[in-house]
Amino acid sequence: MSHDAHHRYEWNAIPWRQLEVRVFKLQRRIYQATTRGEVKQAHRLQKLLASSWSAKSLAVRRVTQENTGKKTAGVDGVKNLTPPQRLHLISDLDLHTPAKPVRRVWIDKPGKPEQRPLGIPIMHDRATQALVKLAAEPEWEAKFEPNSFGFRPGRSCQDALQQIFLTIQRRPRYVLDADIASCFDKIDQAALLEKIHTSPHFARPIKEWLKAGVVDRGIFMPTDQGTPQGGVLSPLLANIALHGLEDAVQKTRGPATLVKGGKRSPTTSTVSGTPTTLSSSTIRGKASNDAKRPSRNGYKAWD
């Protein structure tokens, strides 16, 4: 499909199913290259996906039509884009456009007198973050630990409950119930960027989004740590930051337990010899719109 042909489409006439299939095939190749350890090939495919008109169109549709925050404006006041404006946004998407600060919005916590801060990026930054997520998510889905369910495509709270049931149904186990206070706000940005270890094509815009700052009631404040809640890419970045927690917990071999003779020994699983634990991202249990809507039976179809 030529570049000119893209501009002849009206928004409502775009063949979305064809675009989804085209992007899915590229995502599957990224996933498979990552599982084979072909890092350079995976990065080349990610750049190819991020430059494709199909992926840009899906990213714009995600933030302007599907996401619940489509009617919330960033610092530029732009919201509720019309179909012609959406087409214009597709043609304007560029990963290296300087990032704008996010707008701080305070929302009430359910059942609590406290409030939780959200950071709302401008519409252009939301679309570019959605584009990066389309490219980066397959790579990390090939790496993530098996007992992580929060904010992951094709997974939900019910999957976490099922895993807990299967783990404890035969004999008593212990479960690590972890609640990381201000998880999004306290992430070490330098450590996160080092952990992502992606190509500069994606590392530069991710760093800009993290360092863009926040505007709260008209006052600009720098962001030296954390990733803003409300960003399209933030759930994936949080999962990347927490990746390895399950393995670290298992290596501790769990709390000691008394056995015959009064000696203390670590509690271990009869299957693997390691503690039966669930990572914090499992207990977190929250799912984004993406995670609730599996694409082609989730990422299992990529194998």
Short mmCIF file of C-alpha atoms in Angstrom, two decimals:
data_model
loop_
_atom_site.label_atom_id
_atom_site.label_comp_id
_atom_site.label_asym_id
_atom_site.label_seq_id
_atom_site.Cartn_x
_atom_site.Cartn_y
_atom_site.Cartn_z
CA MET A 1 0.00 0.00 0.00
CA SER A 2 1.57 3.25 -1.08
CA HIS A 3 2.04 6.34 1.07
CA ASP A 4 -0.40 8.30 -1.11
CA ALA A 5 -3.01 5.58 -0.79
CA HIS A 6 -2.94 5.98 2.97
CA HIS A 7 -4.00 9.62 2.68
CA ARG A 8 -6.92 8.73 0.43
CA TYR A 9 -8.53 6.79 3.27
CA GLU A 10 -11.30 8.36 5.28
CA TRP A 11 -11.03 7.49 8.96
CA ASN A 12 -14.15 5.33 8.98
CA ALA A 13 -13.00 3.51 5.83
CA ILE A 14 -9.63 2.35 7.16
CA PRO A 15 -9.46 -1.50 7.01
CA TRP A 16 -8.64 -1.94 10.69
CA ARG A 17 -8.66 -5.72 10.59
CA GLN A 18 -5.98 -5.76 7.89
CA LEU A 19 -3.86 -3.33 9.88
CA GLU A 20 -4.18 -5.45 13.03
CA VAL A 21 -3.10 -8.59 11.17
CA ARG A 22 -0.13 -6.78 9.61
CA VAL A 23 1.06 -5.43 12.96
CA PHE A 24 0.45 -8.75 14.70
CA LYS A 25 2.71 -10.56 12.22
CA LEU A 26 5.53 -8.12 12.92
CA GLN A 27 4.98 -8.44 16.67
CA ARG A 28 5.16 -12.21 16.38
CA ARG A 29 8.49 -11.95 14.56
CA ILE A 30 9.82 -9.65 17.32
CA TYR A 31 8.67 -12.14 19.97
CA GLN A 32 10.24 -15.09 18.16
CA ALA A 33 13.52 -13.26 17.51
CA THR A 34 13.73 -12.39 21.21
CA THR A 35 13.12 -15.98 22.31
CA ARG A 36 15.92 -17.09 19.97
CA GLY A 37 18.29 -14.49 21.44
CA GLU A 38 18.55 -12.52 18.17
CA VAL A 39 18.68 -9.07 19.76
CA LYS A 40 19.76 -7.11 16.67
CA GLN A 41 17.07 -8.72 14.53
CA ALA A 42 14.44 -7.91 17.17
CA HIS A 43 15.56 -4.26 17.27
CA ARG A 44 15.43 -4.01 13.46
CA LEU A 45 11.90 -5.40 13.45
CA GLN A 46 10.88 -2.97 16.20
CA LYS A 47 12.09 -0.01 14.14
CA LEU A 48 10.24 -1.39 11.12
CA LEU A 49 7.02 -1.68 13.11
CA ALA A 50 7.35 1.80 14.63
CA SER A 51 7.76 3.34 11.17
CA SER A 52 4.80 1.54 9.61
CA TRP A 53 1.61 3.40 8.82
CA SER A 54 -0.44 0.47 10.13
CA ALA A 55 1.10 0.64 13.61
CA LYS A 56 0.80 4.44 13.73
CA SER A 57 -2.88 4.20 12.80
CA LEU A 58 -3.57 1.63 15.51
CA ALA A 59 -1.69 3.75 18.06
CA VAL A 60 -3.76 6.83 17.21
CA ARG A 61 -7.00 4.85 17.34
CA ARG A 62 -6.00 3.47 20.74
CA VAL A 63 -5.54 6.88 22.38
CA THR A 64 -8.27 8.84 20.54
CA GLN A 65 -11.09 6.29 20.51
CA GLU A 66 -10.49 3.30 22.78
CA ASN A 67 -8.74 4.58 25.92
CA THR A 68 -10.89 5.95 28.71
CA GLY A 69 -8.73 9.08 28.90
CA LYS A 70 -9.51 10.18 25.34
CA LYS A 71 -11.62 13.07 26.68
CA THR A 72 -8.90 14.28 29.07
CA ALA A 73 -6.57 16.99 27.81
CA GLY A 74 -2.86 17.41 28.47
CA VAL A 75 -1.06 20.71 28.97
CA ASP A 76 -1.95 21.78 25.42
CA GLY A 77 -5.70 21.43 26.02
CA VAL A 78 -6.22 19.09 23.03
CA LYS A 79 -8.85 16.35 23.40
CA ASN A 80 -11.71 14.69 21.49
CA LEU A 81 -10.00 14.69 18.09
CA THR A 82 -12.19 14.63 14.97
CA PRO A 83 -11.55 12.02 12.24
CA PRO A 84 -9.56 14.50 10.07
CA GLN A 85 -7.49 15.48 13.11
CA ARG A 86 -6.75 11.81 13.80
CA LEU A 87 -5.51 11.32 10.24
CA HIS A 88 -3.33 14.40 10.63
CA LEU A 89 -1.93 13.01 13.89
CA ILE A 90 -0.98 9.77 12.14
CA SER A 91 1.07 11.67 9.57
CA ASP A 92 2.67 13.81 12.30
CA LEU A 93 3.77 10.96 14.58
CA ASP A 94 7.51 11.14 15.19
CA LEU A 95 9.32 9.42 18.04
CA HIS A 96 11.90 12.19 18.21
CA THR A 97 9.53 15.14 18.63
CA PRO A 98 10.43 16.83 21.95
CA ALA A 99 8.19 15.61 24.77
CA LYS A 100 5.87 17.98 26.61
CA PRO A 101 5.32 17.95 30.39
CA VAL A 102 2.39 15.95 31.70
CA ARG A 103 -0.58 17.61 33.39
CA ARG A 104 -1.10 16.55 37.00
CA VAL A 105 -4.65 15.46 37.82
CA TRP A 106 -5.67 14.32 41.29
CA ILE A 107 -8.32 11.61 41.64
CA ASP A 108 -9.92 10.13 44.77
CA LYS A 109 -8.87 6.68 45.97
CA PRO A 110 -11.93 4.42 46.31
CA GLY A 111 -13.01 4.17 49.95
CA LYS A 112 -10.16 6.38 51.18
CA PRO A 113 -9.87 10.11 51.92
CA GLU A 114 -6.56 10.20 50.03
CA GLN A 115 -6.01 11.23 46.43
CA ARG A 116 -3.85 9.64 43.77
CA PRO A 117 -1.88 11.71 41.22
CA LEU A 118 -2.21 11.02 37.50
CA GLY A 119 0.08 12.45 34.83
CA ILE A 120 -1.75 13.17 31.59
CA PRO A 121 0.51 13.54 28.51
CA ILE A 122 -0.56 15.53 25.48
CA MET A 123 -2.32 13.59 22.72
CA HIS A 124 0.76 13.43 20.47
CA ASP A 125 2.89 11.96 23.27
CA ARG A 126 0.16 9.46 24.12
CA ALA A 127 0.07 8.26 20.51
CA THR A 128 3.86 7.94 20.28
CA GLN A 129 3.92 6.04 23.59
CA ALA A 130 1.27 3.67 22.25
CA LEU A 131 3.42 3.20 19.14
CA VAL A 132 6.50 2.37 21.24
CA LYS A 133 4.42 -0.02 23.32
CA LEU A 134 3.34 -1.91 20.19
CA ALA A 135 7.02 -2.40 19.35
CA ALA A 136 8.44 -3.04 22.84
CA GLU A 137 5.75 -5.23 24.38
CA PRO A 138 6.45 -8.37 22.29
CA GLU A 139 10.13 -8.29 23.29
CA TRP A 140 9.31 -8.11 26.99
CA GLU A 141 6.48 -10.63 26.82
CA ALA A 142 9.16 -13.10 25.74
CA LYS A 143 11.17 -12.24 28.89
CA PHE A 144 8.63 -11.72 31.66
CA GLU A 145 8.27 -14.23 34.47
CA PRO A 146 5.43 -16.78 34.28
CA ASN A 147 3.65 -15.69 37.47
CA SER A 148 3.22 -12.05 36.51
CA PHE A 149 -0.31 -11.06 35.50
CA GLY A 150 -0.84 -7.34 36.14
CA PHE A 151 -1.00 -5.04 33.11
CA ARG A 152 -0.18 -7.85 30.67
CA PRO A 153 -2.09 -8.62 27.45
CA GLY A 154 -4.18 -11.77 27.52
CA ARG A 155 -3.92 -12.02 31.33
CA SER A 156 -6.27 -10.95 34.10
CA CYS A 157 -6.98 -11.18 37.83
CA GLN A 158 -8.78 -14.47 37.20
CA ASP A 159 -5.56 -15.98 35.83
CA ALA A 160 -3.74 -14.95 39.02
CA LEU A 161 -6.49 -16.48 41.17
CA GLN A 162 -6.31 -19.71 39.18
CA GLN A 163 -2.54 -19.90 39.65
CA ILE A 164 -2.93 -19.37 43.40
CA PHE A 165 -5.58 -22.10 43.55
CA LEU A 166 -3.44 -24.59 41.62
CA THR A 167 -0.48 -23.82 43.88
CA ILE A 168 -2.20 -24.24 47.25
CA GLN A 169 -4.82 -26.90 46.50
CA ARG A 170 -2.70 -29.94 47.46
CA ARG A 171 -0.84 -28.74 50.55
CA PRO A 172 -0.38 -25.53 52.56
CA ARG A 173 1.86 -22.92 51.02
CA TYR A 174 2.87 -19.40 51.95
CA VAL A 175 2.04 -16.43 49.73
CA LEU A 176 3.99 -13.19 49.64
CA ASP A 177 1.42 -10.40 49.72
CA ALA A 178 3.43 -7.36 48.66
CA ASP A 179 2.12 -3.84 48.24
CA ILE A 180 4.77 -1.46 46.96
CA ALA A 181 3.87 2.03 48.15
CA SER A 182 3.95 4.66 45.39
CA CYS A 183 5.35 2.11 42.97
CA PHE A 184 5.03 4.27 39.86
CA ASP A 185 6.35 7.38 41.61
CA LYS A 186 9.49 5.80 43.12
CA ILE A 187 10.95 3.91 40.13
CA ASP A 188 14.64 4.65 39.62
CA GLN A 189 14.74 6.12 36.11
CA ALA A 190 18.44 5.47 35.49
CA ALA A 191 18.14 1.84 36.58
CA LEU A 192 15.00 1.43 34.46
CA LEU A 193 16.65 2.82 31.32
CA GLU A 194 19.66 0.57 31.86
CA LYS A 195 17.37 -2.43 32.32
CA ILE A 196 15.39 -1.71 29.15
CA HIS A 197 18.66 -1.78 27.18
CA THR A 198 17.01 -1.03 23.86
CA SER A 199 18.28 0.75 20.76
CA PRO A 200 18.80 4.55 20.88
CA HIS A 201 15.84 4.87 18.47
CA PHE A 202 13.54 4.01 21.41
CA ALA A 203 15.77 4.83 24.40
CA ARG A 204 15.89 8.57 23.61
CA PRO A 205 12.11 9.16 23.51
CA ILE A 206 11.54 6.99 26.59
CA LYS A 207 14.11 9.02 28.52
CA GLU A 208 12.48 12.27 27.33
CA TRP A 209 9.05 11.13 28.52
CA LEU A 210 10.47 10.21 31.92
CA LYS A 211 12.30 13.55 32.26
CA ALA A 212 9.58 15.75 30.72
CA GLY A 213 8.36 17.11 34.06
CA VAL A 214 4.87 17.72 35.40
CA VAL A 215 2.60 20.77 35.58
CA ASP A 216 0.53 20.82 38.76
CA ARG A 217 -1.93 23.72 39.12
CA GLY A 218 0.13 25.81 36.72
CA ILE A 219 3.47 25.10 38.43
CA PHE A 220 6.15 23.16 36.56
CA MET A 221 8.11 20.56 38.53
CA PRO A 222 10.93 18.34 37.22
CA THR A 223 10.58 14.56 37.39
CA ASP A 224 13.80 12.99 38.65
CA GLN A 225 12.23 9.65 39.53
CA GLY A 226 9.19 7.54 38.73
CA THR A 227 7.01 7.18 35.68
CA PRO A 228 3.69 9.08 35.54
CA GLN A 229 0.51 7.14 36.19
CA GLY A 230 -1.74 7.91 33.26
CA GLY A 231 0.85 7.44 30.54
CA VAL A 232 0.15 4.74 27.95
CA LEU A 233 3.62 3.26 28.36
CA SER A 234 3.79 3.48 32.17
CA PRO A 235 2.26 0.02 32.98
CA LEU A 236 4.80 -1.69 30.72
CA LEU A 237 7.66 0.33 32.26
CA ALA A 238 6.48 -0.62 35.76
CA ASN A 239 6.44 -4.30 34.81
CA ILE A 240 9.95 -3.98 33.38
CA ALA A 241 11.12 -2.38 36.63
CA LEU A 242 9.58 -5.25 38.65
CA HIS A 243 10.90 -7.95 36.32
CA GLY A 244 13.16 -10.31 38.27
CA LEU A 245 11.32 -9.87 41.57
CA GLU A 246 9.85 -13.38 41.44
CA ASP A 247 13.26 -14.93 40.84
CA ALA A 248 14.79 -12.85 43.65
CA VAL A 249 12.09 -13.97 46.10
CA GLN A 250 12.54 -17.61 45.15
CA LYS A 251 16.30 -17.39 45.69
CA THR A 252 15.69 -16.40 49.32
CA ARG A 253 14.09 -19.87 49.72
CA GLY A 254 11.32 -18.42 51.86
CA PRO A 255 10.85 -18.21 55.63
CA ALA A 256 12.27 -20.92 57.88
CA THR A 257 9.88 -23.51 59.28
CA LEU A 258 10.22 -25.92 62.19
CA VAL A 259 10.62 -29.63 61.41
CA LYS A 260 11.12 -32.74 63.52
CA GLY A 261 14.01 -32.49 65.94
CA GLY A 262 13.53 -28.77 66.44
CA LYS A 263 15.74 -27.83 63.51
CA ARG A 264 14.78 -25.03 61.16
CA SER A 265 14.81 -25.45 57.41
CA PRO A 266 13.52 -23.37 54.51
CA THR A 267 10.02 -24.02 53.24
CA THR A 268 10.33 -25.31 49.70
CA SER A 269 8.03 -26.43 46.93
CA THR A 270 7.79 -30.18 46.34
CA VAL A 271 7.88 -29.52 42.60
CA SER A 272 10.84 -27.25 42.06
CA GLY A 273 12.58 -27.16 45.44
CA THR A 274 11.95 -23.42 45.66
CA PRO A 275 9.37 -21.45 47.60
CA THR A 276 5.93 -21.16 46.07
CA THR A 277 5.67 -17.42 45.64
CA LEU A 278 3.83 -14.94 43.52
CA SER A 279 5.47 -11.73 42.43
CA SER A 280 4.21 -8.29 43.38
CA SER A 281 2.91 -7.83 39.85
CA THR A 282 0.74 -10.93 40.39
CA ILE A 283 -0.72 -9.65 43.64
CA ARG A 284 -1.20 -6.22 42.08
CA GLY A 285 -3.91 -7.78 39.94
CA LYS A 286 -4.91 -4.61 38.14
CA ALA A 287 -5.27 -4.81 34.39
CA SER A 288 -5.11 -2.09 31.79
CA ASN A 289 -7.53 -1.93 28.88
CA ASP A 290 -4.89 -3.67 26.77
CA ALA A 291 -4.51 -6.52 29.25
CA LYS A 292 -8.26 -7.10 29.45
CA ARG A 293 -8.51 -7.36 25.69
CA PRO A 294 -6.27 -10.21 24.51
CA SER A 295 -5.19 -10.01 20.88
CA ARG A 296 -5.45 -13.31 19.04
CA ASN A 297 -5.63 -15.30 22.27
CA GLY A 298 -2.99 -13.12 23.88
CA TYR A 299 0.70 -13.45 23.19
CA LYS A 300 0.62 -17.26 23.36
CA ALA A 301 -0.22 -17.17 19.67
CA TRP A 302 3.25 -15.74 18.99
CA ASP A 303 5.03 -19.02 19.77
#
